[in-house]
PDB file of C-alpha atoms in Angstrom:
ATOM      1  CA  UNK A   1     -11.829 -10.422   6.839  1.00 95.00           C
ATOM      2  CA  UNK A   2      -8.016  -9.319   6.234  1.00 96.00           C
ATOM      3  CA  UNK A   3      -6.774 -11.443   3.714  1.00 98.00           C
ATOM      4  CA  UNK A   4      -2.935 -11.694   1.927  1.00 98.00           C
ATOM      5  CA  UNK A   5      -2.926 -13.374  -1.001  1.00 98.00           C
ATOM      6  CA  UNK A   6       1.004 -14.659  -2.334  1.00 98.00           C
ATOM      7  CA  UNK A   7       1.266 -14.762  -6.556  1.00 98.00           C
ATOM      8  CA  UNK A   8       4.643 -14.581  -8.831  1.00 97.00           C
ATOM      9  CA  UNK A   9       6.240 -18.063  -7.577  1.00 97.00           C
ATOM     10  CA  UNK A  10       7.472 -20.682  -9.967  1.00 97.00           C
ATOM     11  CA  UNK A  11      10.407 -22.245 -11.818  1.00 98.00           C
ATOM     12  CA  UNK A  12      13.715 -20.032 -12.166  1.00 97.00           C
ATOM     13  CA  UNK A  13      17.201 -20.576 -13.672  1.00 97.00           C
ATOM     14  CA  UNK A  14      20.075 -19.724 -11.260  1.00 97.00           C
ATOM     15  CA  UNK A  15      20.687 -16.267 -11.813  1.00 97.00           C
ATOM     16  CA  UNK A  16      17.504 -15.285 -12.883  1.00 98.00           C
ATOM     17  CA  UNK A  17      14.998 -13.061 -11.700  1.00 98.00           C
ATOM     18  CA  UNK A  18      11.595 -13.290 -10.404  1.00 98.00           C
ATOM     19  CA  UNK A  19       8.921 -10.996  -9.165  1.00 98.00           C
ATOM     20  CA  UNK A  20       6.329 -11.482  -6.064  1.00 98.00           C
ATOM     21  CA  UNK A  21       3.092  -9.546  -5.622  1.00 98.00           C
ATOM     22  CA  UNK A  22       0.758 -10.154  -2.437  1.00 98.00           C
ATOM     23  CA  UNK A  23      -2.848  -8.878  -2.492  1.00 98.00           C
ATOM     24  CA  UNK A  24      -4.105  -7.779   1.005  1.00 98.00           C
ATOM     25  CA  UNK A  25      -7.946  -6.885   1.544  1.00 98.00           C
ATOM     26  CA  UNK A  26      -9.983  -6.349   4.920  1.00 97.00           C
ATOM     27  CA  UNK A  27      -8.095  -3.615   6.424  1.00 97.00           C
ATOM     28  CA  UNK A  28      -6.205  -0.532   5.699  1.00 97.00           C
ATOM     29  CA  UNK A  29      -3.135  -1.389   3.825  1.00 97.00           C
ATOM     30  CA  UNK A  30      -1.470   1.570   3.951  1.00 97.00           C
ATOM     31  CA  UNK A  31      -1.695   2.140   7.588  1.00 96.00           C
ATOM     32  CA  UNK A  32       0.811  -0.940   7.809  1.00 97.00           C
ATOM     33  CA  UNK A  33       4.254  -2.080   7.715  1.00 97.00           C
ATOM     34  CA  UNK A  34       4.443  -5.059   5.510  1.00 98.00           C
ATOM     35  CA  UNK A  35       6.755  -8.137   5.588  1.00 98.00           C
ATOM     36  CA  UNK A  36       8.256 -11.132   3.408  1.00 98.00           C
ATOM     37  CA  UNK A  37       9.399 -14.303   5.456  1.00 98.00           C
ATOM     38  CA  UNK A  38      10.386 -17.524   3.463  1.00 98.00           C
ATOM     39  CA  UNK A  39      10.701 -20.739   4.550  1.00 98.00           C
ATOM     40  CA  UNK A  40      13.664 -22.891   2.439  1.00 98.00           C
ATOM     41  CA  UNK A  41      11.399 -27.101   2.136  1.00 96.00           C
ATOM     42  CA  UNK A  42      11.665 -28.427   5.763  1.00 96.00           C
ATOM     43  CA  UNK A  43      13.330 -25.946   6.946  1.00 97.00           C
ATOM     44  CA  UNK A  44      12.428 -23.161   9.348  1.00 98.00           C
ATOM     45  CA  UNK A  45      11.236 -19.584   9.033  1.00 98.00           C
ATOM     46  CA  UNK A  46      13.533 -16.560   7.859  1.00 98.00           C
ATOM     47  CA  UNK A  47      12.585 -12.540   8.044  1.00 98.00           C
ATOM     48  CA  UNK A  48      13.626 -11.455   4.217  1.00 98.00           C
ATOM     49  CA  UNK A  49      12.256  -7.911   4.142  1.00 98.00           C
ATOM     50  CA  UNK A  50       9.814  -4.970   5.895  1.00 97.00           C
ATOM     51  CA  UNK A  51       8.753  -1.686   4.534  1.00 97.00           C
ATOM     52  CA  UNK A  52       7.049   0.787   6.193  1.00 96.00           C
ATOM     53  CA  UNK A  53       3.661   2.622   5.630  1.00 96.00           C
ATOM     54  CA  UNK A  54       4.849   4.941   2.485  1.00 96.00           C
ATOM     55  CA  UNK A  55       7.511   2.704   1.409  1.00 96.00           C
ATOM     56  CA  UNK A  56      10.231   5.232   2.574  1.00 96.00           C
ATOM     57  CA  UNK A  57      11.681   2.791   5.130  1.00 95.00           C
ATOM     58  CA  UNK A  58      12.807  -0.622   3.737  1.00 97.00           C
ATOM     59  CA  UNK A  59      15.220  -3.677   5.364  1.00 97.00           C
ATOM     60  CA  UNK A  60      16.614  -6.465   4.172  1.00 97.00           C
ATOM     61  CA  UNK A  61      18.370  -9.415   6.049  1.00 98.00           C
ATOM     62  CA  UNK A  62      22.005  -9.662   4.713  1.00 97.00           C
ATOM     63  CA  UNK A  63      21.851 -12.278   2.764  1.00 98.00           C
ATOM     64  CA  UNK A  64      19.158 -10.461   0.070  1.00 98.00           C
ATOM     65  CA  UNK A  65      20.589  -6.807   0.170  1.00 98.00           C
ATOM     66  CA  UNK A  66      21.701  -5.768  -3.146  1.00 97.00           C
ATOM     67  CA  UNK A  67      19.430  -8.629  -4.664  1.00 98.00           C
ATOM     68  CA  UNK A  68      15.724  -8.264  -3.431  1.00 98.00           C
ATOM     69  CA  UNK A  69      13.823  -5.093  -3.362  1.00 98.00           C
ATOM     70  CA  UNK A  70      10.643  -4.691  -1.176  1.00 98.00           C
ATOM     71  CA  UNK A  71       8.420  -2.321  -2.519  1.00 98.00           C
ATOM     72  CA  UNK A  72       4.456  -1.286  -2.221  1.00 98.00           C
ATOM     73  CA  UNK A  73       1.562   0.684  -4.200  1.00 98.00           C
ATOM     74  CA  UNK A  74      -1.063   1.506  -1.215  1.00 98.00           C
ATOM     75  CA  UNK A  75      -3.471   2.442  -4.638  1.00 98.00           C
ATOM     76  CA  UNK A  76      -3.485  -0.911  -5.485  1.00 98.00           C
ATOM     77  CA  UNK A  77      -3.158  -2.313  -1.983  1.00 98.00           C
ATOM     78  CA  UNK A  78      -0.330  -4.698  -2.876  1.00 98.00           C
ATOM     79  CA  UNK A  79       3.331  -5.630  -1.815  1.00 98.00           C
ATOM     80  CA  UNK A  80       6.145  -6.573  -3.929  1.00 98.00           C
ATOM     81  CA  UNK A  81       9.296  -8.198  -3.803  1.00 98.00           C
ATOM     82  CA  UNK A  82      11.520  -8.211  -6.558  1.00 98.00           C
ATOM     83  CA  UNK A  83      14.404 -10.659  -6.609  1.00 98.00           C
ATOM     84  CA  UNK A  84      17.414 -10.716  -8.547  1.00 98.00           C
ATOM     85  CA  UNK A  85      20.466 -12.807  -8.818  1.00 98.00           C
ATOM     86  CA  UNK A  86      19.000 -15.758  -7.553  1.00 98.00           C
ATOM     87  CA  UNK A  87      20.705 -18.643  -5.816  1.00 98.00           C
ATOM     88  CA  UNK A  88      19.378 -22.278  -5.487  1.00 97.00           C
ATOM     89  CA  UNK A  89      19.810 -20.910  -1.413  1.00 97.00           C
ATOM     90  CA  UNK A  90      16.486 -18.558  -1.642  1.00 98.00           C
ATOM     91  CA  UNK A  91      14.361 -21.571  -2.969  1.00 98.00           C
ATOM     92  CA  UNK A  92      11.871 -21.557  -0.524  1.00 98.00           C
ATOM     93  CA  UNK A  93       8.218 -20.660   0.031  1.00 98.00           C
ATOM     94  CA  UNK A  94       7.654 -16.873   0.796  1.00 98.00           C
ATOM     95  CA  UNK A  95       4.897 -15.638   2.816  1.00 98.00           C
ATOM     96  CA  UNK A  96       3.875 -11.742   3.012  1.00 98.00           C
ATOM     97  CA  UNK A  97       2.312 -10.747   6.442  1.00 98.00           C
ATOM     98  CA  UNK A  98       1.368  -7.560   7.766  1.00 98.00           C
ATOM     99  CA  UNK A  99       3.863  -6.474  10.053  1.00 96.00           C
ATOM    100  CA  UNK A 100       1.063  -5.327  13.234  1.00 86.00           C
ATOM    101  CA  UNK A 101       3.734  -3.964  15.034  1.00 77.00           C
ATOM    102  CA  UNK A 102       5.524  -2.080  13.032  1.00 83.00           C
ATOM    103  CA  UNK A 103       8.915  -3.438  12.804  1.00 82.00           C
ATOM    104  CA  UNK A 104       7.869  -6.217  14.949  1.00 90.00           C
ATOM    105  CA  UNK A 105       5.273  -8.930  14.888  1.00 96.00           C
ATOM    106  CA  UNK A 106       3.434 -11.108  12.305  1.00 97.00           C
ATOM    107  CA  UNK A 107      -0.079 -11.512  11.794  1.00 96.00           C
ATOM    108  CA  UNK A 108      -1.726 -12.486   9.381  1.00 97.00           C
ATOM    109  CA  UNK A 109       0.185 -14.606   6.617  1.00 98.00           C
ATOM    110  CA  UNK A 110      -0.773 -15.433   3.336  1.00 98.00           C
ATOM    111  CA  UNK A 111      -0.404 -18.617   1.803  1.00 98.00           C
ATOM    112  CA  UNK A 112       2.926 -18.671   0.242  1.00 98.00           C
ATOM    113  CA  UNK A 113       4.265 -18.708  -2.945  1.00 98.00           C
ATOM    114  CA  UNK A 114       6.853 -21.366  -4.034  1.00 98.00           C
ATOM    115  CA  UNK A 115      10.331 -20.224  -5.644  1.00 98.00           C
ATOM    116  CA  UNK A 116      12.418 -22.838  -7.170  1.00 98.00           C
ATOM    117  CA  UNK A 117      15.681 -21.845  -8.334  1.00 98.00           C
ATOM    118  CA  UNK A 118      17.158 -24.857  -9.980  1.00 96.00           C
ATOM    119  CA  UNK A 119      18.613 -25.446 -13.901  1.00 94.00           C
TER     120      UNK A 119
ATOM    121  CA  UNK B   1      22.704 -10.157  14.553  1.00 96.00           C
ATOM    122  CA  UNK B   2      20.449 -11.547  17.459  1.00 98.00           C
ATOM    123  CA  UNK B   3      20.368 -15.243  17.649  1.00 98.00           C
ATOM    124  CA  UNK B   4      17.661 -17.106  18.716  1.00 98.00           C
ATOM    125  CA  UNK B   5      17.476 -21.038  20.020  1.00 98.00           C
ATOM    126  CA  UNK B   6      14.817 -22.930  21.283  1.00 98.00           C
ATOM    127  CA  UNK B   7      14.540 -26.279  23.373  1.00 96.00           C
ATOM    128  CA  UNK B   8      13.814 -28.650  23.165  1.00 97.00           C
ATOM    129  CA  UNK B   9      13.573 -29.434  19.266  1.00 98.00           C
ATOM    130  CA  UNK B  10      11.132 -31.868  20.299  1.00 97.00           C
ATOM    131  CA  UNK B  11       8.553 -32.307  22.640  1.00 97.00           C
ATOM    132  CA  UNK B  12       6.213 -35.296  22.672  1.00 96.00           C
ATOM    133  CA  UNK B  13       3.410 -35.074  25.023  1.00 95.00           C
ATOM    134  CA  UNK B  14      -0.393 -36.638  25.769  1.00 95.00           C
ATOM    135  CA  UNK B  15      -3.404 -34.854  24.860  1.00 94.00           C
ATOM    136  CA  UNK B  16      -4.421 -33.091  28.370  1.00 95.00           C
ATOM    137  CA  UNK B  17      -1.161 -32.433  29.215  1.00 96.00           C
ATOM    138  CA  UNK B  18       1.150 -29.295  29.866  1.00 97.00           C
ATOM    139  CA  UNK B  19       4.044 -28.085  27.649  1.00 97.00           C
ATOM    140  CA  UNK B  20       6.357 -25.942  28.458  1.00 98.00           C
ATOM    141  CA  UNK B  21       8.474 -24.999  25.551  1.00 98.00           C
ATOM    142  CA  UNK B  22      11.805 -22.725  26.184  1.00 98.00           C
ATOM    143  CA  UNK B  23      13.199 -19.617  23.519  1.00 98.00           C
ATOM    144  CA  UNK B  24      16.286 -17.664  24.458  1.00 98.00           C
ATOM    145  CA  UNK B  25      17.779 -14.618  22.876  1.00 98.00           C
ATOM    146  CA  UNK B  26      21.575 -14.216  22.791  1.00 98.00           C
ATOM    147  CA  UNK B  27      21.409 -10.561  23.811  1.00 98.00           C
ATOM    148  CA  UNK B  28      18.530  -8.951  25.358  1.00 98.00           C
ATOM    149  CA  UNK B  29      15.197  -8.417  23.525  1.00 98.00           C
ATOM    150  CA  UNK B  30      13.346  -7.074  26.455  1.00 97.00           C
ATOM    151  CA  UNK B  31       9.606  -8.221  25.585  1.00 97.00           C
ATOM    152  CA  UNK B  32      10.220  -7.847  22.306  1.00 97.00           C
ATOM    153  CA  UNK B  33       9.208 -11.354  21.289  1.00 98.00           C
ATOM    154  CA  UNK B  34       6.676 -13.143  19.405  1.00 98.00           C
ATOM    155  CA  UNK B  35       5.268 -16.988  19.091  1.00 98.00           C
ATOM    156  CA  UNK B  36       3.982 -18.472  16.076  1.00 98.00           C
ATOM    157  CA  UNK B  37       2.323 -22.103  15.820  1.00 98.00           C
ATOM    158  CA  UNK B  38       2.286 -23.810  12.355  1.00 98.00           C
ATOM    159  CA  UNK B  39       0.586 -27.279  10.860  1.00 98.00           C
ATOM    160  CA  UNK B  40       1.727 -29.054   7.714  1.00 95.00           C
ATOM    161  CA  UNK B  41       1.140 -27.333   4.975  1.00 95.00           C
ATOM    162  CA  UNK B  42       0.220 -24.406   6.464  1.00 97.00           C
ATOM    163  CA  UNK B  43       0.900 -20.595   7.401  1.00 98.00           C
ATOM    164  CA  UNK B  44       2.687 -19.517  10.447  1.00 98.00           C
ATOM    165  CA  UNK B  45       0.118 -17.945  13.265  1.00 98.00           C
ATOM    166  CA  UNK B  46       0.687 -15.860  15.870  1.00 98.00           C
ATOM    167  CA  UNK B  47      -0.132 -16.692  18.945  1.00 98.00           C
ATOM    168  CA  UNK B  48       1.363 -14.780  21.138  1.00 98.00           C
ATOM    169  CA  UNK B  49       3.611 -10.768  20.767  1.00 97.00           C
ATOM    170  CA  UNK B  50       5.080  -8.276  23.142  1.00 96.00           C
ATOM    171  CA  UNK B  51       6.183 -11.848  25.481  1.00 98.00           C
ATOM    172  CA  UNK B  52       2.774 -12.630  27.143  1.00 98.00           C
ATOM    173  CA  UNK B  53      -0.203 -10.877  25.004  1.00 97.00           C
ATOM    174  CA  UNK B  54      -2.465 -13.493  23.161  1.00 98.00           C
ATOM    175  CA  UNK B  55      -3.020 -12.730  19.941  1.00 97.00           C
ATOM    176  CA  UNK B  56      -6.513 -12.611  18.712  1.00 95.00           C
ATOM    177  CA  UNK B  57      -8.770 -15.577  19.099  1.00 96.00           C
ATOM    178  CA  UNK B  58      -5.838 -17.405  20.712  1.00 98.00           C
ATOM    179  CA  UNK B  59      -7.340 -19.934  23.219  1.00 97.00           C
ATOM    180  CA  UNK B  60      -6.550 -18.933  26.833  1.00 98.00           C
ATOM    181  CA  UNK B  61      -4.782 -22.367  27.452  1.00 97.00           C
ATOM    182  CA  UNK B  62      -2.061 -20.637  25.468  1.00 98.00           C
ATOM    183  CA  UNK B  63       0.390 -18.413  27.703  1.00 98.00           C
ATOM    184  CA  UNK B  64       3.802 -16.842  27.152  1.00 98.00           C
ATOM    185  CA  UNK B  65       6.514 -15.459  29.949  1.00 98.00           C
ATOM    186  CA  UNK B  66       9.909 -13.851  30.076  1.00 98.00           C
ATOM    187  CA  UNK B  67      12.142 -11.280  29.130  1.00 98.00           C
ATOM    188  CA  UNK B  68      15.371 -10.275  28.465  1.00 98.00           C
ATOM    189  CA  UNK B  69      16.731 -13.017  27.367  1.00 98.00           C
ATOM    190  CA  UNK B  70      14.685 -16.412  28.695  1.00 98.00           C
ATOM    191  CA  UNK B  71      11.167 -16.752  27.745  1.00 98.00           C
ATOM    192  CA  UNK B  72       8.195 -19.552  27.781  1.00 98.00           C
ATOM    193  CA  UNK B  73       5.135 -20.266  26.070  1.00 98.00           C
ATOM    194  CA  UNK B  74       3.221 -23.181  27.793  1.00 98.00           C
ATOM    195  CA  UNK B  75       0.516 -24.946  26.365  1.00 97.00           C
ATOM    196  CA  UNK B  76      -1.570 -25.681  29.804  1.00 95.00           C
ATOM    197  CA  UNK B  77      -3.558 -28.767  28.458  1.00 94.00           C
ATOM    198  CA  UNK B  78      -2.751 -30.010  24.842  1.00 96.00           C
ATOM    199  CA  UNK B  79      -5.530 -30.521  22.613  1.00 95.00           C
ATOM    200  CA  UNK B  80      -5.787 -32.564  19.159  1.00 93.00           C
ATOM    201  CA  UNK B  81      -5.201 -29.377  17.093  1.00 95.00           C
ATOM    202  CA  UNK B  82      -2.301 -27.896  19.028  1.00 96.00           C
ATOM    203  CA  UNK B  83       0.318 -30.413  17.601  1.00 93.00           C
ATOM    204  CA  UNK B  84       2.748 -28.632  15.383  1.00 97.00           C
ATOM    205  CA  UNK B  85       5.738 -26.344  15.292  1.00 98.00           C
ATOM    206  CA  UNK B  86       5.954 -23.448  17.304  1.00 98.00           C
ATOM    207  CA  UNK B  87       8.759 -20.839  16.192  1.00 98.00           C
ATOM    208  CA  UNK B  88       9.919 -17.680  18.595  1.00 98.00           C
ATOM    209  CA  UNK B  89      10.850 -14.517  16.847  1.00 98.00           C
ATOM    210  CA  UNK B  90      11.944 -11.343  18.354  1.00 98.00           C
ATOM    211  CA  UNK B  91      11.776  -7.982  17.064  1.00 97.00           C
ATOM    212  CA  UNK B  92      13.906  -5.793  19.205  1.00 95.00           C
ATOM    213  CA  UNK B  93      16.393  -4.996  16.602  1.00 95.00           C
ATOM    214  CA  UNK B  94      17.031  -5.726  12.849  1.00 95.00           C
ATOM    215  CA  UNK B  95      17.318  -8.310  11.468  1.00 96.00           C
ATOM    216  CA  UNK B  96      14.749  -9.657  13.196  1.00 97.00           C
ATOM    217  CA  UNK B  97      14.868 -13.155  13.651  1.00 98.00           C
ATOM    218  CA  UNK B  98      13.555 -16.380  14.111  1.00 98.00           C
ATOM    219  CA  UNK B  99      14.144 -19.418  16.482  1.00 98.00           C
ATOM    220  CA  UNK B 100      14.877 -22.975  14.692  1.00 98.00           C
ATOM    221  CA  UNK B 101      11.257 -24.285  16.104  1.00 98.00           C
ATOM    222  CA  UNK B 102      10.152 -26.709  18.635  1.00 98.00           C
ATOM    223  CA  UNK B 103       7.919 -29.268  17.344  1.00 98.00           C
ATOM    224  CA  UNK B 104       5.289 -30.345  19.930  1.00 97.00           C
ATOM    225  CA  UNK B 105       4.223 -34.440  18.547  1.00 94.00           C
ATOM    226  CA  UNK B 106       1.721 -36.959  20.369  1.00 89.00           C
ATOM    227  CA  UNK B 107       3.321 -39.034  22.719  1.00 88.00           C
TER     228      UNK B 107
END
């Protein structure tokens, strides 16, 4: 069963940083592009960040470049996204998902992971 | 940047019947578009990708249409578990984005 499994969400100052890590399992991780989407509380869904299979190929929707960093370790089949600088606009619940079309569509999510940015 | 909208933002509709729910694309995305459903409290999941291909264990009653820059998905005969929000997304260029979400309620 392919399985993506959000940790690293919590409580974070304005400004501060915070790290995400998904788990995937079930199916060749590095054969896939990988995604973060986040979804701000009653809000609707927003594409953050894809990387590619060997992490060579990374983007970022404007409003995270400079601040978030995608990143990947196929040994440890796991995802990362690093954010910096954050603003009480990124609170939101981020999903990863493999990206089955590389540079395209969706499936599956994880869970999510909650970021609050708030002092 | 590629914006998309959807219509309506709300649909309300009895179990058994049809929905026909509308995403368009402010430049061309060819078939480069996806559907997503999601419940409370839940993931996204994708229902439909390249316009009109069911995803995976996606129920046949669910259908998508379109391209360029109108596109359907219709729901042929609504069933208990099929009320939530369904989001389109394309993925012809980056960013890729999302539509606002149409959120399909009992009537």
């Amino acid at each position: 069963e392919v399985q993506l499994v959000e940790s690293g969400g919590g409580l974070v100052q304005p400004g501060g940083s915070l790290r995400l890590s998904c788990a995937a399992s079930g199916f060749t991780f590095s054969s896939y592009w990988m995604t973060w989407v986040r979804q701000a509380p009653g809000k609707g869904l927003e594409w953050v960040a894809n990387i590619n299979q060997d992490g060579s190929g990374k983007y970022y929707v404007d409003s995270v470049k400079g601040r978030f960093t995608i990143s990947r370790d196929n040994a440890k089949n796991s995802l990362y996204l690093q954010m910096n600088s954050l603003r009480a606009e990124d609170m939101a619940v981020y999903y990863c998902a493999r990206d089955a079309g590389g540079g395209g569509w969706f499936d599956p999510w994880g869970q999510g992971t909650l970021v609050t940015v708030s002092s | 940047e590629i914006v998309m909208t959807q219509s309506p933002a709300t649909l309300s509709v009895s179990p058994g019947e049809r929905a026909t729910l509308s995403c368009r694309a402010s430049q061309s995305v060819s078939s480069y578009l996806a559907w997503y459903q999601q419940k409370p409290g839940q993931a996204p999941r994708l229902l439909i990708y390249g316009a009109s291909t069911r995803a995976t264990g996606i129920p046949a009653r669910f259908s998508g249409s379109g391209s360029g820059t109108e596109f359907t998905l219709t729901i042929s005969s609504l069933q208990s578990e099929d009320f939530a929000v369904y989001y389109c997304q394309h993925y012809n260029s980056w960013p890729l984005t999302f539509g606002p979400g149409t959120k399909v309620d009992i009537k």
